[in-house]
Amino acid sequence: MAFSSAGHQHFLQYENLLNKTKANFTTKILPMDFAFTKKNYILLFVGLSFMASGLILMIGGGSDDPLVFSDEIFNTTRLTIAPILLAAGFIIEIFAVMYKGKQA
């Protein structure tokens, strides 16, 4: 299938127009910015460690014999310290996600 001379001429004009247009535009390579920085990841792991330690402190306190009640479940560690650690962990996690460092 051969081009007619008018069709070929039109194609060459279009190709020249494209080349001129490409020469007018410069491509800019932008640096790749990640959503989280090193500080965000550190804060995330600190928050996770607070939450894990709070959950670990809540473990236990049961009785070996199911017919005997154990007051061990009502100690200060399980009722006060562990929930405070969990809440602090969640607050740190929210802060870690929302934190945006200084703009250069």
Short mmCIF file of N, CA and C in Angstrom, two decimals, residues 19-100:
data_model
loop_
_atom_site.label_atom_id
_atom_site.label_comp_id
_atom_site.label_asym_id
_atom_site.label_seq_id
_atom_site.Cartn_x
_atom_site.Cartn_y
_atom_site.Cartn_z
N ASN A 19 7.85 17.59 15.57
CA ASN A 19 9.24 17.79 15.98
C ASN A 19 9.45 19.20 16.53
N LYS A 20 8.82 20.21 15.91
CA LYS A 20 8.95 21.57 16.41
C LYS A 20 8.29 21.70 17.79
N THR A 21 7.15 21.05 17.96
CA THR A 21 6.44 21.12 19.23
C THR A 21 7.23 20.44 20.33
N LYS A 22 7.86 19.32 20.01
CA LYS A 22 8.65 18.61 21.00
C LYS A 22 9.86 19.44 21.42
N ALA A 23 10.41 20.19 20.51
CA ALA A 23 11.58 21.01 20.82
C ALA A 23 11.21 22.15 21.77
N ASN A 24 9.97 22.60 21.76
CA ASN A 24 9.54 23.69 22.63
C ASN A 24 9.33 23.25 24.08
N PHE A 25 9.07 21.98 24.28
CA PHE A 25 8.82 21.47 25.62
C PHE A 25 10.08 20.83 26.18
N THR A 26 10.36 21.14 27.43
CA THR A 26 11.47 20.48 28.10
C THR A 26 10.91 19.57 29.17
N THR A 27 11.48 18.42 29.31
CA THR A 27 11.01 17.50 30.34
C THR A 27 11.76 17.78 31.62
N LYS A 28 11.02 17.79 32.70
CA LYS A 28 11.60 18.07 34.00
C LYS A 28 11.48 16.80 34.84
N ILE A 29 12.59 16.35 35.36
CA ILE A 29 12.57 15.17 36.21
C ILE A 29 12.45 15.65 37.65
N LEU A 30 11.35 15.31 38.28
CA LEU A 30 11.11 15.72 39.65
C LEU A 30 11.64 14.65 40.60
N PRO A 31 12.18 15.07 41.73
CA PRO A 31 12.64 14.07 42.69
C PRO A 31 11.45 13.32 43.27
N MET A 32 11.68 12.06 43.61
CA MET A 32 10.60 11.23 44.13
C MET A 32 10.45 11.49 45.63
N ASP A 33 9.32 12.02 46.03
CA ASP A 33 9.08 12.30 47.43
C ASP A 33 8.16 11.22 48.00
N PHE A 34 8.59 10.64 49.10
CA PHE A 34 7.77 9.65 49.77
C PHE A 34 6.88 10.34 50.79
N ALA A 35 5.78 9.71 51.12
CA ALA A 35 4.85 10.30 52.07
C ALA A 35 5.44 10.34 53.48
N PHE A 36 6.19 9.31 53.85
CA PHE A 36 6.77 9.22 55.18
C PHE A 36 8.27 9.41 55.12
N THR A 37 8.79 10.07 56.15
CA THR A 37 10.23 10.21 56.29
C THR A 37 10.72 9.23 57.34
N LYS A 38 12.01 9.27 57.61
CA LYS A 38 12.59 8.37 58.61
C LYS A 38 11.97 8.63 59.98
N LYS A 39 11.72 9.90 60.29
CA LYS A 39 11.14 10.25 61.59
C LYS A 39 9.72 9.69 61.72
N ASN A 40 8.95 9.69 60.64
CA ASN A 40 7.60 9.11 60.68
C ASN A 40 7.65 7.62 61.01
N TYR A 41 8.58 6.91 60.38
CA TYR A 41 8.69 5.47 60.64
C TYR A 41 9.14 5.20 62.07
N ILE A 42 10.05 6.01 62.59
CA ILE A 42 10.49 5.84 63.97
C ILE A 42 9.31 6.04 64.92
N LEU A 43 8.52 7.10 64.67
CA LEU A 43 7.35 7.34 65.51
C LEU A 43 6.32 6.21 65.39
N LEU A 44 6.17 5.66 64.20
CA LEU A 44 5.25 4.53 64.02
C LEU A 44 5.67 3.33 64.86
N PHE A 45 6.96 3.02 64.85
CA PHE A 45 7.43 1.87 65.62
C PHE A 45 7.38 2.13 67.12
N VAL A 46 7.60 3.37 67.54
CA VAL A 46 7.46 3.71 68.97
C VAL A 46 6.01 3.54 69.40
N GLY A 47 5.08 4.01 68.59
CA GLY A 47 3.66 3.85 68.90
C GLY A 47 3.25 2.39 68.95
N LEU A 48 3.76 1.60 68.00
CA LEU A 48 3.45 0.17 68.01
C LEU A 48 4.01 -0.52 69.25
N SER A 49 5.20 -0.10 69.69
CA SER A 49 5.78 -0.72 70.89
C SER A 49 4.97 -0.34 72.14
N PHE A 50 4.46 0.91 72.20
CA PHE A 50 3.60 1.29 73.32
C PHE A 50 2.34 0.43 73.33
N MET A 51 1.74 0.25 72.16
CA MET A 51 0.51 -0.53 72.09
C MET A 51 0.76 -1.99 72.43
N ALA A 52 1.86 -2.55 71.94
CA ALA A 52 2.18 -3.95 72.24
C ALA A 52 2.45 -4.14 73.73
N SER A 53 3.18 -3.20 74.34
CA SER A 53 3.46 -3.34 75.77
C SER A 53 2.17 -3.20 76.58
N GLY A 54 1.25 -2.34 76.17
CA GLY A 54 -0.03 -2.23 76.86
C GLY A 54 -0.84 -3.51 76.76
N LEU A 55 -0.84 -4.14 75.60
CA LEU A 55 -1.56 -5.40 75.45
C LEU A 55 -0.90 -6.53 76.25
N ILE A 56 0.41 -6.53 76.28
CA ILE A 56 1.12 -7.57 77.04
C ILE A 56 0.84 -7.42 78.53
N LEU A 57 0.77 -6.18 79.02
CA LEU A 57 0.49 -5.97 80.44
C LEU A 57 -0.92 -6.39 80.82
N MET A 58 -1.82 -6.47 79.87
CA MET A 58 -3.19 -6.90 80.17
C MET A 58 -3.33 -8.42 80.25
N ILE A 59 -2.32 -9.14 79.81
CA ILE A 59 -2.40 -10.60 79.78
C ILE A 59 -2.36 -11.17 81.20
N GLY A 60 -3.07 -12.25 81.38
CA GLY A 60 -2.99 -13.00 82.64
C GLY A 60 -4.00 -12.55 83.66
N GLY A 61 -3.74 -12.99 84.89
CA GLY A 61 -4.62 -12.64 86.00
C GLY A 61 -5.74 -13.63 86.23
N GLY A 62 -5.77 -14.67 85.44
CA GLY A 62 -6.83 -15.65 85.63
C GLY A 62 -6.44 -16.68 86.68
N SER A 63 -7.37 -17.49 87.03
CA SER A 63 -7.14 -18.54 88.03
C SER A 63 -6.93 -19.86 87.32
N ASP A 64 -6.11 -20.73 87.92
CA ASP A 64 -5.90 -22.06 87.35
C ASP A 64 -7.15 -22.92 87.50
N ASP A 65 -7.86 -22.72 88.57
CA ASP A 65 -9.08 -23.47 88.83
C ASP A 65 -10.27 -22.60 88.43
N PRO A 66 -11.10 -23.05 87.49
CA PRO A 66 -12.23 -22.22 87.04
C PRO A 66 -13.29 -21.99 88.12
N LEU A 67 -13.27 -22.78 89.21
CA LEU A 67 -14.27 -22.62 90.26
C LEU A 67 -13.84 -21.60 91.32
N VAL A 68 -12.57 -21.17 91.25
CA VAL A 68 -12.05 -20.23 92.25
C VAL A 68 -11.85 -18.88 91.58
N PHE A 69 -12.39 -17.81 92.20
CA PHE A 69 -12.25 -16.45 91.66
C PHE A 69 -10.91 -15.87 92.10
N SER A 70 -10.24 -15.19 91.17
CA SER A 70 -8.95 -14.58 91.48
C SER A 70 -9.09 -13.06 91.40
N ASP A 71 -8.66 -12.38 92.48
CA ASP A 71 -8.68 -10.91 92.47
C ASP A 71 -7.52 -10.32 91.69
N GLU A 72 -6.69 -11.15 91.13
CA GLU A 72 -5.50 -10.71 90.37
C GLU A 72 -5.89 -9.90 89.12
N ILE A 73 -7.09 -10.09 88.63
CA ILE A 73 -7.51 -9.35 87.43
C ILE A 73 -7.77 -7.87 87.71
N PHE A 74 -7.88 -7.50 88.97
CA PHE A 74 -8.19 -6.12 89.33
C PHE A 74 -6.97 -5.33 89.80
N ASN A 75 -5.78 -5.75 89.44
CA ASN A 75 -4.61 -5.00 89.91
C ASN A 75 -4.40 -3.73 89.07
N THR A 76 -3.57 -2.85 89.57
CA THR A 76 -3.35 -1.55 88.96
C THR A 76 -2.75 -1.64 87.57
N THR A 77 -1.91 -2.63 87.36
CA THR A 77 -1.26 -2.77 86.05
C THR A 77 -2.29 -3.00 84.96
N ARG A 78 -3.23 -3.89 85.20
CA ARG A 78 -4.21 -4.21 84.16
C ARG A 78 -5.30 -3.14 84.02
N LEU A 79 -5.65 -2.49 85.10
CA LEU A 79 -6.76 -1.52 85.04
C LEU A 79 -6.33 -0.10 84.70
N THR A 80 -5.07 0.26 84.98
CA THR A 80 -4.66 1.65 84.80
C THR A 80 -3.51 1.80 83.83
N ILE A 81 -2.41 1.13 84.10
CA ILE A 81 -1.18 1.34 83.32
C ILE A 81 -1.34 0.84 81.88
N ALA A 82 -1.89 -0.35 81.69
CA ALA A 82 -2.04 -0.92 80.34
C ALA A 82 -2.94 -0.06 79.45
N PRO A 83 -4.11 0.39 79.92
CA PRO A 83 -4.93 1.25 79.05
C PRO A 83 -4.27 2.59 78.74
N ILE A 84 -3.51 3.14 79.70
CA ILE A 84 -2.79 4.39 79.44
C ILE A 84 -1.76 4.18 78.34
N LEU A 85 -1.03 3.06 78.39
CA LEU A 85 -0.04 2.76 77.36
C LEU A 85 -0.71 2.57 75.99
N LEU A 86 -1.86 1.90 75.98
CA LEU A 86 -2.58 1.73 74.71
C LEU A 86 -3.04 3.06 74.14
N ALA A 87 -3.62 3.91 74.97
CA ALA A 87 -4.07 5.21 74.49
C ALA A 87 -2.89 6.05 74.01
N ALA A 88 -1.78 6.03 74.74
CA ALA A 88 -0.59 6.77 74.31
C ALA A 88 -0.09 6.24 72.98
N GLY A 89 -0.13 4.92 72.80
CA GLY A 89 0.29 4.32 71.53
C GLY A 89 -0.57 4.79 70.36
N PHE A 90 -1.88 4.85 70.56
CA PHE A 90 -2.77 5.32 69.50
C PHE A 90 -2.52 6.80 69.19
N ILE A 91 -2.29 7.59 70.22
CA ILE A 91 -2.02 9.02 70.00
C ILE A 91 -0.71 9.20 69.24
N ILE A 92 0.31 8.43 69.61
CA ILE A 92 1.59 8.50 68.90
C ILE A 92 1.42 8.07 67.45
N GLU A 93 0.62 7.04 67.19
CA GLU A 93 0.39 6.59 65.82
C GLU A 93 -0.29 7.67 64.98
N ILE A 94 -1.28 8.33 65.55
CA ILE A 94 -1.96 9.40 64.81
C ILE A 94 -0.99 10.54 64.51
N PHE A 95 -0.19 10.89 65.52
CA PHE A 95 0.80 11.94 65.31
C PHE A 95 1.83 11.53 64.26
N ALA A 96 2.24 10.26 64.26
CA ALA A 96 3.23 9.78 63.30
C ALA A 96 2.71 9.86 61.88
N VAL A 97 1.45 9.58 61.69
CA VAL A 97 0.87 9.63 60.35
C VAL A 97 0.69 11.08 59.89
N MET A 98 0.29 11.96 60.82
CA MET A 98 0.01 13.34 60.45
C MET A 98 1.26 14.22 60.41
N TYR A 99 2.36 13.79 61.01
CA TYR A 99 3.55 14.63 61.12
C TYR A 99 4.18 14.87 59.75
N LYS A 100 4.46 16.12 59.48
CA LYS A 100 5.15 16.48 58.25
C LYS A 100 6.34 17.34 58.65
#
